[in-house]
GROMACS .gro file of C-alpha atoms in nm:
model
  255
    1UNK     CA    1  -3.923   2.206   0.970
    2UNK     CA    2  -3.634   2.478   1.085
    3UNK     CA    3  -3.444   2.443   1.387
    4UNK     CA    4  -3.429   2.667   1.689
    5UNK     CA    5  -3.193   2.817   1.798
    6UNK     CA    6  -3.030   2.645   2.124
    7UNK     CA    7  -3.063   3.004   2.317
    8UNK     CA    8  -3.169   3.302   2.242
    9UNK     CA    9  -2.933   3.634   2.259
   10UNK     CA   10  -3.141   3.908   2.490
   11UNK     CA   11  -3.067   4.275   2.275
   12UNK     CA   12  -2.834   4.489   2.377
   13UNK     CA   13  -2.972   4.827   2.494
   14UNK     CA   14  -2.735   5.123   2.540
   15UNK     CA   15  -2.907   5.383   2.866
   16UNK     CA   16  -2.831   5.727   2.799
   17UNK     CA   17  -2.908   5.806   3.203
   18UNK     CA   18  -2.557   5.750   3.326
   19UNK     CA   19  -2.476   5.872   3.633
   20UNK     CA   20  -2.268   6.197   3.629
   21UNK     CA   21  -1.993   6.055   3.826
   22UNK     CA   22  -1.918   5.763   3.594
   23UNK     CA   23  -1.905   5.968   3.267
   24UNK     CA   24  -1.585   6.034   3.142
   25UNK     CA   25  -1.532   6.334   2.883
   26UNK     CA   26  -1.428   6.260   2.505
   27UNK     CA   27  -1.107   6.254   2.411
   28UNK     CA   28  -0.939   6.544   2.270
   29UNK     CA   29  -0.729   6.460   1.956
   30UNK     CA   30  -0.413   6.354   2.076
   31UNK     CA   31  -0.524   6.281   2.476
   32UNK     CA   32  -0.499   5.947   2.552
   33UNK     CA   33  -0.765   5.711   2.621
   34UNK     CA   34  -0.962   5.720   2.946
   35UNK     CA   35  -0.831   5.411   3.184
   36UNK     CA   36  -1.104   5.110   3.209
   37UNK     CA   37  -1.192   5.152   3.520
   38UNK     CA   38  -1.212   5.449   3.724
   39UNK     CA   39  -1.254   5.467   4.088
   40UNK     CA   40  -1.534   5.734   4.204
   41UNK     CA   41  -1.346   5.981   4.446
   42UNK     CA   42  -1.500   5.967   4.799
   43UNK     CA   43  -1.698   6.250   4.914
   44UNK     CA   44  -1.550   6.494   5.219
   45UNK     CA   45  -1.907   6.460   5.347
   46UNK     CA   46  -2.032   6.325   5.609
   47UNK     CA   47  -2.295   6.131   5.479
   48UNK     CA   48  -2.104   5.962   5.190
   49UNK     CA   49  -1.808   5.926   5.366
   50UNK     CA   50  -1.925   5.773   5.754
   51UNK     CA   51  -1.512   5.710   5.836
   52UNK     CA   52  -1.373   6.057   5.942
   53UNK     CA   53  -1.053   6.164   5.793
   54UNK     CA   54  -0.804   6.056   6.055
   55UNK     CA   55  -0.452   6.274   6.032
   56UNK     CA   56  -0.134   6.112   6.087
   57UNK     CA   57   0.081   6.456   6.076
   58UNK     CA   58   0.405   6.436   6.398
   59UNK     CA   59   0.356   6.764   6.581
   60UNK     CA   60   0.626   6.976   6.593
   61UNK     CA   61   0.897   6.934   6.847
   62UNK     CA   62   0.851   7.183   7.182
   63UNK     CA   63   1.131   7.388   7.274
   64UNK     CA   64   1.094   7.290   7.618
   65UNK     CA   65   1.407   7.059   7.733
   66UNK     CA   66   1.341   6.710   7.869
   67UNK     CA   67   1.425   6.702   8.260
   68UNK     CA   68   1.754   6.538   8.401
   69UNK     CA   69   1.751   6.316   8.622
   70UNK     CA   70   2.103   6.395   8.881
   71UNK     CA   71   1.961   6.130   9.133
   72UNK     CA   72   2.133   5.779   9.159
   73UNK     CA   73   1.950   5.502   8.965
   74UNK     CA   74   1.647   5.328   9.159
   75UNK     CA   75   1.579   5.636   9.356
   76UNK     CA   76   1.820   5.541   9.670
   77UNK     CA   77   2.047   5.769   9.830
   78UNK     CA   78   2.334   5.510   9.831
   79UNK     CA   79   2.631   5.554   9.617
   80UNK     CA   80   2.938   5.334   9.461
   81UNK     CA   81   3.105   5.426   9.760
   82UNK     CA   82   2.871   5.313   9.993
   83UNK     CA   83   2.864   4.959   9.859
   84UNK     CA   84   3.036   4.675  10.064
   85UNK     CA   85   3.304   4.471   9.910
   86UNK     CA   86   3.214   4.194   9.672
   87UNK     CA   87   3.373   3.941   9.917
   88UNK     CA   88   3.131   4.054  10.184
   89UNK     CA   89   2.865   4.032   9.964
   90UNK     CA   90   2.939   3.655   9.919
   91UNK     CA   91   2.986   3.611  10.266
   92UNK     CA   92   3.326   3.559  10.315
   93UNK     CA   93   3.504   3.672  10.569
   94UNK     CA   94   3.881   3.709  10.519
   95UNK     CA   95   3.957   3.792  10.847
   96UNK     CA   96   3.768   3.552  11.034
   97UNK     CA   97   3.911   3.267  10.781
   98UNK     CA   98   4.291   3.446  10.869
   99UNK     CA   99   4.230   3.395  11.261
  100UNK     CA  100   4.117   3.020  11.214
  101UNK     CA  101   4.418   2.997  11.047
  102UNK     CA  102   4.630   3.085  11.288
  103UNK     CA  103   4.472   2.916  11.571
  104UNK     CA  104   4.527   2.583  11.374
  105UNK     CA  105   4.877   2.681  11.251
  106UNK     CA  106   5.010   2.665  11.624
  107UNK     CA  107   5.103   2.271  11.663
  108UNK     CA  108   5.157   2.338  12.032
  109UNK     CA  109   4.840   2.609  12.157
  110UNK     CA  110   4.477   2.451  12.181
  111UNK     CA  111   4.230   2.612  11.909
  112UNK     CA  112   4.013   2.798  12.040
  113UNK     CA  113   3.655   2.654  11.975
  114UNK     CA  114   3.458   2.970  12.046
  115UNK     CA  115   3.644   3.081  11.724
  116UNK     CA  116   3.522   2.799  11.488
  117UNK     CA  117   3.188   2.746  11.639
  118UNK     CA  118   3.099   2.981  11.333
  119UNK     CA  119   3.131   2.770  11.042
  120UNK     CA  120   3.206   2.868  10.706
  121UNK     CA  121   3.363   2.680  10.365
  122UNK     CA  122   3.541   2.893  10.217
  123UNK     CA  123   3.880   2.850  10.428
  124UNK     CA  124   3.844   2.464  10.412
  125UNK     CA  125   3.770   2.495  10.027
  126UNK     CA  126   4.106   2.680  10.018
  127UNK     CA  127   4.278   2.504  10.149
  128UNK     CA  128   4.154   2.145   9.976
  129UNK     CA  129   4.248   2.328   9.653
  130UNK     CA  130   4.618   2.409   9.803
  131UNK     CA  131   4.620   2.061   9.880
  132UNK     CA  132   4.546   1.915   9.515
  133UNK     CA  133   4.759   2.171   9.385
  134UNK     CA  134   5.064   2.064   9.597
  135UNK     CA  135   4.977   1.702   9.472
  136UNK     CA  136   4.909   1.808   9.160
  137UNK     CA  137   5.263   1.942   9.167
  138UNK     CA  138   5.388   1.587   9.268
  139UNK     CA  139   5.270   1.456   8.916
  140UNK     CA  140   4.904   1.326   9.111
  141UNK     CA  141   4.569   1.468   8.963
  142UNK     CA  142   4.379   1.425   9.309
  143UNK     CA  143   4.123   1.739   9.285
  144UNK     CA  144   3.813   1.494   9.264
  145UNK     CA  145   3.966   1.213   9.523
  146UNK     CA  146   4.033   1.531   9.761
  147UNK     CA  147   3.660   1.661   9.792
  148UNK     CA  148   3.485   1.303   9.809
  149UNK     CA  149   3.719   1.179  10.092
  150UNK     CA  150   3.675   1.509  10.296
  151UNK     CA  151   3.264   1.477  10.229
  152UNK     CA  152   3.281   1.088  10.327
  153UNK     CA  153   3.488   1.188  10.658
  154UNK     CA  154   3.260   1.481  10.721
  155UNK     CA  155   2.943   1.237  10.701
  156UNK     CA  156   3.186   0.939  10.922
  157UNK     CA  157   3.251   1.138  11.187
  158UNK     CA  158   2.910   1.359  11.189
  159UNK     CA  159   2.722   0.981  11.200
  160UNK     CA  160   2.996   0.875  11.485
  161UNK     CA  161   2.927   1.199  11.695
  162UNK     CA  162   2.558   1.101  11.663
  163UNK     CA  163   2.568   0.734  11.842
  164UNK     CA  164   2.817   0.847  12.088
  165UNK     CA  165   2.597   1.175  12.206
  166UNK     CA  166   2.261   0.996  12.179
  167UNK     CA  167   2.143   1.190  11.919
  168UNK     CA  168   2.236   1.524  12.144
  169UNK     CA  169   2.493   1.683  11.919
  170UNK     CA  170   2.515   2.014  12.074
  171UNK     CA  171   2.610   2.303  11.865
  172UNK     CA  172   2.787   2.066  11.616
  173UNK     CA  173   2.555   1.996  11.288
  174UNK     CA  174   2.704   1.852  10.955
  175UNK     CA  175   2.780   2.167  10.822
  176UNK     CA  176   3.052   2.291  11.092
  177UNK     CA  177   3.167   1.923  11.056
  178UNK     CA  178   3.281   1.946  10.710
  179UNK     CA  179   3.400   2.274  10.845
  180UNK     CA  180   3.620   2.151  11.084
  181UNK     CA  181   3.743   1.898  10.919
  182UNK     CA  182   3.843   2.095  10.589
  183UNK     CA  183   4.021   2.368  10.860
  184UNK     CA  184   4.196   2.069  11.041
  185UNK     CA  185   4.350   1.985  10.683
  186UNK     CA  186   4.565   2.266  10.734
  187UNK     CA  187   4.858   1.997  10.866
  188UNK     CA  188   4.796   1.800  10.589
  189UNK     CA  189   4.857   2.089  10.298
  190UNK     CA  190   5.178   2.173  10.459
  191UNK     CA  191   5.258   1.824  10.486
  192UNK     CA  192   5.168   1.757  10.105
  193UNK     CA  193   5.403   2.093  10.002
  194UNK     CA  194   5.690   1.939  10.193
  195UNK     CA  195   5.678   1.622  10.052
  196UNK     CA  196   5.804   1.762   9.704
  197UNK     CA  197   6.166   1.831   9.869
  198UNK     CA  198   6.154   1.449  10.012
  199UNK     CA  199   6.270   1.132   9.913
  200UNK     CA  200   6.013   0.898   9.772
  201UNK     CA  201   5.981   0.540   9.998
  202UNK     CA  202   6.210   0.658  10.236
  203UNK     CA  203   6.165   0.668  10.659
  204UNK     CA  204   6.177   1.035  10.696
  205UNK     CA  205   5.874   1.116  10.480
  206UNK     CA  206   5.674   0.811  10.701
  207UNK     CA  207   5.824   1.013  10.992
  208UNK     CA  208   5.708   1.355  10.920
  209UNK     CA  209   5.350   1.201  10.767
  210UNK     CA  210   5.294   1.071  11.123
  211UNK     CA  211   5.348   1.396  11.299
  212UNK     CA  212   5.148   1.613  11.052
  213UNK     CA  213   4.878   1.337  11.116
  214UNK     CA  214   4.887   1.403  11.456
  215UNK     CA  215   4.892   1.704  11.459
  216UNK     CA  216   4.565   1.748  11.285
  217UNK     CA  217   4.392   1.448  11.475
  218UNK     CA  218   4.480   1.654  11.757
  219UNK     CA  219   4.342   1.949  11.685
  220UNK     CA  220   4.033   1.790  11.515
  221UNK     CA  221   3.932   1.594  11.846
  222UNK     CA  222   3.980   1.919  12.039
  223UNK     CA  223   3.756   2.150  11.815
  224UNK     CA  224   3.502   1.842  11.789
  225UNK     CA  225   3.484   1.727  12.134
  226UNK     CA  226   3.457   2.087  12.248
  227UNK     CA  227   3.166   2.178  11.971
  228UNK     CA  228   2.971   1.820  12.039
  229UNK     CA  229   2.734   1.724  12.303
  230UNK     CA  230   2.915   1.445  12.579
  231UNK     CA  231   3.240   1.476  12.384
  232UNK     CA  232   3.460   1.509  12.676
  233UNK     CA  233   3.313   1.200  12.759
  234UNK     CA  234   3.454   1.027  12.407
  235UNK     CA  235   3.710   1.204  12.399
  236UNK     CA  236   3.955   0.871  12.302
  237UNK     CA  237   3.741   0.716  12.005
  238UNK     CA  238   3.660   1.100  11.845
  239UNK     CA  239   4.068   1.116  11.826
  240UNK     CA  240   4.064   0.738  11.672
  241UNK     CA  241   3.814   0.842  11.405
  242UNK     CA  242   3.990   1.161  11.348
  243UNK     CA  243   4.349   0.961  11.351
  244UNK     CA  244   4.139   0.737  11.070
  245UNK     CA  245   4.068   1.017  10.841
  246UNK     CA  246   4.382   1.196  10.823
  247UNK     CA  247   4.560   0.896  10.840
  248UNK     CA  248   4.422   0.836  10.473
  249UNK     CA  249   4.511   1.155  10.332
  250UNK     CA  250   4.874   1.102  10.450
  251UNK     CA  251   4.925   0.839  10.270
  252UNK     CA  252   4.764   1.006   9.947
  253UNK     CA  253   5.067   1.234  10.012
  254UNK     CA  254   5.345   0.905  10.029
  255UNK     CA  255   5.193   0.730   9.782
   0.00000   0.00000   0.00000
């Protein structure tokens, strides 16, 4: 009995009706083969082709000039010369801080508290980096011991000012303190730049340490009792706390 074949082969049947587009012409002698597969070209119409041709071409440039612009930027009629100094910008006031100076510098006239009762930092934060410089001078790195003794004395006497006025402070809030107090330091910086032409342990540097302290406990307990509610009143323990906190920063200088 003969075998079947597993599978049977289907015959191969060449159609002459090949569509026109997908003929390719004989090869002359010499031409070179037609490529295996050839892409048919896309039709221009409509109807074979539903994507319209979209054209990428850059137009040519107009020989019209852009416009200039001879206004200031943002449109404002303001100019370089117009603008106020960079200092005033920041808020700080040279002038004012020069006339606190010199009301303070004066051992022997009163302050005048009118003058101060507008606070500001950037005269006392001058003149605590004078200070550490002066003691930095002295062979003492006291930048950082500086500004946390002035903020602890600003927050002692602010919280003494409290229980003595009743909780009535006046005009006086925690920000002039630590203004006052860093302008009252005034003393102390001159004290601290003529300690580097004195003796070290000797009487006359105790001597002139006391002064300077009184002199800014002096002024202090003016400008404070003045700014503070029932401070006239106090007058005699606002001088002992001020006497305490300069007291401490005169012997940063001596020792």
């Amino acid at each position: 009995m003969a075998k079947e074949p597993p599978f049977s082969l289907p015959p191969v049947v060449f159609n002459p009706s090949t569509p026109a587009h997908r003929r390719h012409p004989i090869p002359g002698p010499g031409a070179s083969p037609p490529p295996a597969f050839a892409p048919p070209r896309p039709s221009t119409s409509s109807a074979a082709n539903p994507l319209p041709f979209m054209s990428f071409d850059i137009p040519a440039q107009s020989n019209s000039t852009p416009p200039i612009f001879t206004g200031p930027i943002g449109g404002s009629g303001a100019s370089f010369e117009d603008e106020p100094p960079l200092l005033e910008e920041l808020g700080i006031n040279t002038r004012q801080i020069w006339r606190k100076t010199l009301s303070i510098l004066h051992p022997l006239r009163s302050a005048d508290p009118s003058l101060h009762a507008d606070a500001d930092l950037s005269g006392p934060f001058l003149f605590l980096l004078s200070f550490g410089l002066f003691q930095l001078l002295a062979g003492k790195f006291h930048f950082g011991i500086v500004l946390g003794w002035v903020t602890v004395a600003s927050l002692f006497l602010y919280f003494v000012l409290s229980m003595l006025s009743g909780g009535r402070r006046g005009d006086l809030d925690l920000y002039r303190c630590v203004s006052l107090v860093g302008y009252c330091m005034l003393p102390m910086v001159i004290f601290s730049a003529v300690s580097l032409f004195l003796p070290r342990g000797g009487g006359l540097i105790f001597g002139m340490g006391m002064g300077f302290v009184l002199w800014s406990t002096r002024v202090c307990t003016r400008l404070l009792a003045e700014l503070a509610s029932s401070g006239d009143e106090h007058r005699g323990l606002i001088a002992y706390a001020c006497w305490l906190v300069y007291m401490l920063f005169s012997l940063l200088v001596i020792f």
